[in-house]
RNA sequence: GGGAGCAUAGCUCAGUUGGUUUAGAGCAUCUGCCUUACAAGCAGAGGGUCCGCGGUUCGAACCCGUGUGCUCCCACCA
């Protein structure tokens, strides 16, 4: 078969994706094997996957494939999240572009649009996951608004309500005036910015309204809220204001009379020492208001415009009104001073609007008691966070200081709160209307409703109120808990792979829900990936245009190259600077593999019978000139092949290394290690060592062994780069049906031979040194040389001399005890090598090299001697350390001797 | 304001309980090669006061203190 010049990913990827799916390799059902469960962090159906998802999915797929190939029943559940507010604002935006105003639609009409949106983007997301090669179980795909899921959410809400863990009440919450909904604390993002502090003077009056002829100055960032002021507060210990007890102030512009109150909350050193109190629009003022039973005047509408209560500028947007009010205050002399001020503003994570503190009636979850077991699970190490301690402190702090969770949202897209009201405002909480009616009757005796229908709460639930059930409900662990073999088998999961940005939103809450309903952690490990940034370190965002399209990348480089590129530079927990150059590296790696395959396929037809011992032995030799010395060496060696033994040991040693790295979730390092094993050890060294001479046959045994190595390398690579590994595995030889890497189980790791590895290292070192000497002396690559070796341990070279000769293009190797004339000398460890070639020798250059090396060695020796002559070192150093230094000393001395001899011989 | 983390080659990062030939990798750079698998390649090379200062120790990239510079999280001072 003719193989293409370069690897062509497109057709290959489609082929194997289809094959794997047809064989049902990724479909999991409970069996006798241990389960390895991973639930995907369900992407929001707000849009397509970005590079952050790509990193997450790749990490998960590597872990899942590795587990599947290591005896586990791997189950990776895919799905998506309805992402209540995020999706709703996208849909609203989309409708707006079509000229449709959400307010003109009924709830049902809007939901129809939303579901269409979900179908479209959900589809794109699933396609992306598929193209990336993710080995998910498509028979288990779950959406957070599926019927059973919806039911589970209702059930949990009712259950929590009945347990007293959910309550409804009027509180000050974060209000998003753009989306016109409440937000949880976690959905508010703070940004530092330069603000202005306005100093306003309020006229002081007696209770009866008589002017005191005095003013009090306060500082505020929000002059548009003065109409909501219901007091001025000063510190009771502040002598400046002691005389104002029982006095009042007049709110500028509207002349409303408000009391002066005293509370040590006020910092006497900040601003003017006097604070205007606006309970409706500031959380601190709200608390002050509660304490001093102040009136609450809400001067804003839900969309952020000024309300009737403001009396002036009614209907104007808050920011427009601010400007106008400032102008008016200035004009009328109330504004005495302005000051630049560093401040922080809360923004809605989804709509971007400046969040308003607002008093409103919402639903809350009590968090305190649920936090305890969730904290314990992590502190006790039942759940391990990777990488390490970094996030433990954050997690702990949040749980220890957790506040109640506002879960109601004034939206349509999501699970509607199962609270039901009758005409009199009586309320019951029940999973459906039928139950609600029953309950209403039982609780209140009569039902007062028009047309026999109760009214359901208009609000929907925070999207995380459904997401936190994910590890359980994907197996119907909430909706059908009884007799459920799936949840018993798959729960808890092995690992959760997610971004550190949702540690509170999701991770902590999943642990809470899991501990609450299963009395067990939802997963054993949490692996936090870093944030994907562009190569300048900026966040990826649509507005910057630095977020590439995943499918475009896959089209351009192939899925394996994308996976490679994103993994090669993403140490756990660190941010990843995404650069297409690393995808190119991945593509180049593909081609490297492809070319190695081509080389093997070339040899396939040129195998000589295994019985031909001469070929077996001489395989490493290119076209060895019949030099007596070499022949003698050849005949004395056994019929074993050094290259094969060496690579076998390398392979097994790397497998063991990678096993450790998997255990520590060091996936990026694992890939680097494997990359180097394949590119350097296998391609650059091993294949060159066994490569037969020009148009020479290859020993059949060596060939078969090599195919075996390649297979094993592909198996190791499979979790990282599933497509090309599977393709090469199949092109290497004919396979029986079902003999696919996707499910091939790893063989046990064999012990490595340290001696062989050491010999290999020496061989590589000598080859590099000799090549370097050739280079520096401008001996042309094609030119053959005569190589002399001067050593006291000729045995060191018996295994490797043939390979050495070939790799440095020597047509003969001669062991010598004296310095041959007119040769380039190279010293490696304690032996000397001499290159004899046609080329005139540049004695000066050789001398320089030797002298440089000598100087280095002498300095090194000096440092060792210094150490050894330090009595305290010899007395205190751990056993072995002194011996090691002595060995260093001996080695350095031997090497200096070699170098000095070489120099004197020049 | 509180807390956490980071600082090692031009860039991105390794560096296991302090001692392993006076610091390693990939990318980038430079030199030489179109060598019958691969120029998306091959063979080599150069490149570091391990952020500054002080301390502990026989010995510090690693431990402690301090300064500087970044990053992140949390927080109700107008």
PDB file of C-alpha atoms (C1' of nucleotides) in Angstrom, chain A residues 219 221 267 270 275 284 341 344 394 397 585 587-588 591-592 595-596 602 679 688 768 771-772 856 859 870 872-873 884 887 891, chain B residues 4-5 12-15 19-22 26-27 35-46 58 73-78:
ATOM      1  CA  UNK A 219     -19.769  62.602  50.857  1.00  0.00           C
ATOM      2  CA  UNK A 221     -20.569  58.471  45.141  1.00  0.00           C
ATOM      3  CA  UNK A 267     -15.831  56.178  60.578  1.00  0.00           C
ATOM      4  CA  UNK A 270     -13.519  59.121  56.429  1.00  0.00           C
ATOM      5  CA  UNK A 275     -23.015  59.596  56.246  1.00  0.00           C
ATOM      6  CA  UNK A 284     -24.795  48.955  54.858  1.00  0.00           C
ATOM      7  CA  UNK A 341     -11.781  58.310  44.494  1.00  0.00           C
ATOM      8  CA  UNK A 344     -15.182  49.162  43.297  1.00  0.00           C
ATOM      9  CA  UNK A 394      -9.924  29.434  49.166  1.00  0.00           C
ATOM     10  CA  UNK A 397     -12.593  30.276  53.557  1.00  0.00           C
ATOM     11  CA  UNK A 585       4.382  21.188  16.799  1.00  0.00           C
ATOM     12  CA  UNK A 587       1.094  18.449  13.467  1.00  0.00           C
ATOM     13  CA  UNK A 588       4.828  17.958  12.985  1.00  0.00           C
ATOM     14  CA  UNK A 591       4.214  13.589  10.523  1.00  0.00           C
ATOM     15  CA  UNK A 592       7.140  12.251  12.450  1.00  0.00           C
ATOM     16  CA  UNK A 595       7.271   8.860   8.511  1.00  0.00           C
ATOM     17  CA  UNK A 596       8.451   6.304  11.026  1.00  0.00           C
ATOM     18  CA  UNK A 602       9.539  -0.015   3.525  1.00  0.00           C
ATOM     19  CA  UNK A 679      11.004  11.386  18.747  1.00  0.00           C
ATOM     20  CA  UNK A 688      18.910   4.712  13.146  1.00  0.00           C
ATOM     21  CA  UNK A 768      27.355  13.092  19.967  1.00  0.00           C
ATOM     22  CA  UNK A 771      29.732  14.087  15.594  1.00  0.00           C
ATOM     23  CA  UNK A 772      30.463  17.388  17.257  1.00  0.00           C
ATOM     24  CA  UNK A 856      36.254  23.272  33.130  1.00  0.00           C
ATOM     25  CA  UNK A 859      37.573  24.161  38.150  1.00  0.00           C
ATOM     26  CA  UNK A 870      36.244  20.843  54.705  1.00  0.00           C
ATOM     27  CA  UNK A 872      32.861  19.737  58.882  1.00  0.00           C
ATOM     28  CA  UNK A 873      31.514  18.540  55.575  1.00  0.00           C
ATOM     29  CA  UNK A 884      29.921  10.472  45.950  1.00  0.00           C
ATOM     30  CA  UNK A 887      33.985   9.480  43.158  1.00  0.00           C
ATOM     31  CA  UNK A 891      36.468  10.837  37.821  1.00  0.00           C
TER      32      UNK A 891
ATOM     33  C1'   A B   4      -3.016  33.001  48.695  1.00  0.00           C
ATOM     34  C1'   G B   5       0.349  32.142  44.825  1.00  0.00           C
ATOM     35  C1'   U B  12       6.740  28.761  28.236  1.00  0.00           C
ATOM     36  C1'   C B  13       7.937  25.842  32.116  1.00  0.00           C
ATOM     37  C1'   A B  14      10.516  21.150  35.044  1.00  0.00           C
ATOM     38  C1'   G B  15      13.658  20.876  39.190  1.00  0.00           C
ATOM     39  C1'   G B  19      24.215  17.107  48.451  1.00  0.00           C
ATOM     40  C1'   U B  20      23.318  13.058  41.969  1.00  0.00           C
ATOM     41  C1'   U B  21      29.616  15.483  37.830  1.00  0.00           C
ATOM     42  C1'   U B  22      29.687  23.626  39.651  1.00  0.00           C
ATOM     43  C1'   G B  26      10.337  22.220  24.639  1.00  0.00           C
ATOM     44  C1'   C B  27       9.948  26.346  21.505  1.00  0.00           C
ATOM     45  C1'   U B  35      22.305  11.596   4.048  1.00  0.00           C
ATOM     46  C1'   U B  36      16.692   6.692  -0.054  1.00  0.00           C
ATOM     47  C1'   A B  37      11.226   7.634   6.515  1.00  0.00           C
ATOM     48  C1'   C B  38      10.745  12.639   7.570  1.00  0.00           C
ATOM     49  C1'   A B  39      13.483  20.286   5.225  1.00  0.00           C
ATOM     50  C1'   A B  40       6.603  20.160   8.966  1.00  0.00           C
ATOM     51  C1'   G B  41      13.365  17.212   8.472  1.00  0.00           C
ATOM     52  C1'   C B  42      18.681  15.533  10.074  1.00  0.00           C
ATOM     53  C1'   A B  43      23.386  16.432  12.844  1.00  0.00           C
ATOM     54  C1'   G B  44      25.464  19.796  16.203  1.00  0.00           C
ATOM     55  C1'   A B  45      26.153  24.421  19.075  1.00  0.00           C
ATOM     56  C1'   G B  46      25.477  28.761  21.937  1.00  0.00           C
ATOM     57  C1'   C B  58      29.623  21.672  56.432  1.00  0.00           C
ATOM     58  C1'   C B  73      -9.203  35.116  45.485  1.00  0.00           C
ATOM     59  C1'   C B  74     -12.086  37.282  49.369  1.00  0.00           C
ATOM     60  C1'   A B  75     -14.206  41.888  51.844  1.00  0.00           C
ATOM     61  C1'   C B  76     -20.584  46.226  53.506  1.00  0.00           C
ATOM     62  C1'   C B  77     -16.188  52.438  54.847  1.00  0.00           C
ATOM     63  C1'   A B  78     -19.941  56.378  52.344  1.00  0.00           C
TER      64        A B  78
END
